[in-house]
Amino acid sequence: MRMKDTVVLVTGSAQGIGRAIAIRLAQEGARIVVEDRQDNAMAGQTLDSVRAAGSDGCVIAGDVGSVENDRAIIEQAVAKMGRLDVLVNNAGVERRAPFLDVTEADYDLVMNVNLKGAFFLTQAFVKHLRDTQRGGRIVNVSSVHEELPFPHFASYCASKGGMKMMMRNLAIELAPLGITVNNVAPGAVGTPINQQLLANKAQLEALVANIPLGRLANPSEVANAVLFLASPEASYVTGTTLFVDGGLLWNYAEQ
Ligand code: BGC
């Protein structure tokens, strides 16, 4: 039990990578706050899986893209669970469009959920740790696109690049409080965010051809990396990004 009695909040955990993280950490004894936009059946299913893994938790709903919500989410989580030890900023969205067609609404959505949400939820979480005089862990689910350009996804790349520098900055600023901050950067994973891609055989084959390990990741493979960074084993790791991308980022070859 690597996470026994730790209380972990995972944003965007009604599905995809977030759900896999909630379940994996619960298997190691963590109590889980399942956070998502809405308290719906999917969020409930994640909580059921957390319980089936032998742990417990609760569901808290709220769009992380507003500061007011972020404060409320942390407040409610602490009220329900007694305290928080680890924050996993996993909630993320992407919108595809050529740069010249990107709308303000799509730009705001992507930046608000992926970057502003992680920023201000972290701020509220750190205030809670400071007020209770405890250290803690922050793990952001970034993307291989915190480094790698992704044509037609400029707002997504801007948000993930921003998340990279936010993480590095906070690692330094929060170290005196005993708080570590790291990113896990997945490549292509079989989750709902890639629904359209998974349904398009030609597009999927072109992507897989770029991945040295020759396949997409399973969400549980990303969850294992988050588990490491959230666990006591990573006590001296801060300010770093752990890529879980099957080799995608540094893949280059000539015929
Ligand atoms: C994106 C996916 C993309 C993958 C690999 C992820 O961050 O969400 O849409 O397929 O990176 O490029």
PDB file of N, CA, C and O and ligand atoms in Angstrom, residues 94 143-145 150 156 186-188 193-194 197 207 248, ligand 1:
ATOM      1  N   GLU A  94      -9.222  19.601 -25.652  1.00  0.00           N
ATOM      2  CA  GLU A  94      -8.518  20.124 -26.833  1.00  0.00           C
ATOM      3  C   GLU A  94      -9.530  20.431 -27.922  1.00  0.00           C
ATOM      4  O   GLU A  94     -10.595  19.825 -27.989  1.00  0.00           O
ATOM      5  N   SER A 143       1.235  16.851 -21.336  1.00  0.00           N
ATOM      6  CA  SER A 143       1.166  16.131 -22.614  1.00  0.00           C
ATOM      7  C   SER A 143       2.549  16.173 -23.234  1.00  0.00           C
ATOM      8  O   SER A 143       3.353  17.053 -22.933  1.00  0.00           O
ATOM      9  N   VAL A 144       2.792  15.221 -24.127  1.00  0.00           N
ATOM     10  CA  VAL A 144       3.991  15.288 -24.941  1.00  0.00           C
ATOM     11  C   VAL A 144       4.044  16.656 -25.645  1.00  0.00           C
ATOM     12  O   VAL A 144       5.108  17.177 -25.960  1.00  0.00           O
ATOM     13  N   HIS A 145       2.855  17.279 -25.793  1.00  0.00           N
ATOM     14  CA  HIS A 145       2.772  18.585 -26.459  1.00  0.00           C
ATOM     15  C   HIS A 145       3.086  19.747 -25.535  1.00  0.00           C
ATOM     16  O   HIS A 145       2.833  20.890 -25.874  1.00  0.00           O
ATOM     17  N   PHE A 150       2.131  20.578 -32.397  1.00  0.00           N
ATOM     18  CA  PHE A 150       0.993  19.763 -32.834  1.00  0.00           C
ATOM     19  C   PHE A 150       0.154  20.669 -33.744  1.00  0.00           C
ATOM     20  O   PHE A 150      -0.717  21.391 -33.267  1.00  0.00           O
ATOM     21  N   TYR A 156      -4.075  24.240 -27.511  1.00  0.00           N
ATOM     22  CA  TYR A 156      -3.737  23.098 -26.649  1.00  0.00           C
ATOM     23  C   TYR A 156      -2.241  23.123 -26.309  1.00  0.00           C
ATOM     24  O   TYR A 156      -1.846  22.973 -25.144  1.00  0.00           O
ATOM     25  N   PRO A 186       1.749  12.400 -21.062  1.00  0.00           N
ATOM     26  CA  PRO A 186       1.392  11.267 -21.921  1.00  0.00           C
ATOM     27  C   PRO A 186       1.539  11.614 -23.399  1.00  0.00           C
ATOM     28  O   PRO A 186       1.444  12.784 -23.792  1.00  0.00           O
ATOM     29  N   GLY A 187       1.745  10.572 -24.197  1.00  0.00           N
ATOM     30  CA  GLY A 187       1.649  10.715 -25.652  1.00  0.00           C
ATOM     31  C   GLY A 187       0.224  10.391 -26.056  1.00  0.00           C
ATOM     32  O   GLY A 187      -0.724  10.961 -25.517  1.00  0.00           O
ATOM     33  N   ALA A 188       0.072   9.478 -26.990  1.00  0.00           N
ATOM     34  CA  ALA A 188      -1.272   9.119 -27.442  1.00  0.00           C
ATOM     35  C   ALA A 188      -1.812   7.980 -26.572  1.00  0.00           C
ATOM     36  O   ALA A 188      -1.166   6.948 -26.421  1.00  0.00           O
ATOM     37  N   ILE A 193     -10.745  11.578 -25.221  1.00  0.00           N
ATOM     38  CA  ILE A 193     -10.253  12.798 -25.895  1.00  0.00           C
ATOM     39  C   ILE A 193      -9.817  12.464 -27.331  1.00  0.00           C
ATOM     40  O   ILE A 193      -9.791  13.331 -28.202  1.00  0.00           O
ATOM     41  N   ASN A 194      -9.493  11.204 -27.566  1.00  0.00           N
ATOM     42  CA  ASN A 194      -9.048  10.765 -28.895  1.00  0.00           C
ATOM     43  C   ASN A 194     -10.116   9.981 -29.664  1.00  0.00           C
ATOM     44  O   ASN A 194      -9.784   9.249 -30.598  1.00  0.00           O
ATOM     45  N   LEU A 197     -10.029  10.323 -33.442  1.00  0.00           N
ATOM     46  CA  LEU A 197      -8.827   9.679 -33.976  1.00  0.00           C
ATOM     47  C   LEU A 197      -8.967   8.158 -33.972  1.00  0.00           C
ATOM     48  O   LEU A 197      -8.639   7.484 -34.958  1.00  0.00           O
ATOM     49  N   LEU A 207      -0.463   7.914 -36.947  1.00  0.00           N
ATOM     50  CA  LEU A 207       0.036   8.264 -35.614  1.00  0.00           C
ATOM     51  C   LEU A 207       0.892   7.128 -35.048  1.00  0.00           C
ATOM     52  O   LEU A 207       2.017   7.351 -34.578  1.00  0.00           O
ATOM     53  N   LEU A 248       7.544   8.677 -28.484  1.00  0.00           N
ATOM     54  CA  LEU A 248       7.063   9.613 -29.517  1.00  0.00           C
ATOM     55  C   LEU A 248       7.858  10.915 -29.597  1.00  0.00           C
ATOM     56  O   LEU A 248       8.220  11.376 -30.692  1.00  0.00           O
TER      57      LEU A 248
HETATM   58  C1  BGC B   1      -3.525  14.692 -27.408  1.00  0.00           C
HETATM   59  C2  BGC B   1      -3.973  13.695 -28.441  1.00  0.00           C
HETATM   60  C3  BGC B   1      -2.812  13.303 -29.353  1.00  0.00           C
HETATM   61  C4  BGC B   1      -1.623  12.903 -28.532  1.00  0.00           C
HETATM   62  C5  BGC B   1      -0.398  12.555 -29.391  1.00  0.00           C
HETATM   63  C6  BGC B   1      -2.302  14.216 -26.705  1.00  0.00           C
HETATM   64  O1  BGC B   1      -1.863  15.186 -25.827  1.00  0.00           O
HETATM   65  O2  BGC B   1      -4.563  14.898 -26.481  1.00  0.00           O
HETATM   66  O3  BGC B   1      -5.030  14.233 -29.197  1.00  0.00           O
HETATM   67  O4  BGC B   1      -3.205  12.246 -30.195  1.00  0.00           O
HETATM   68  O5  BGC B   1      -1.278  13.941 -27.646  1.00  0.00           O
HETATM   69  O6  BGC B   1      -0.137  13.543 -30.330  1.00  0.00           O
END
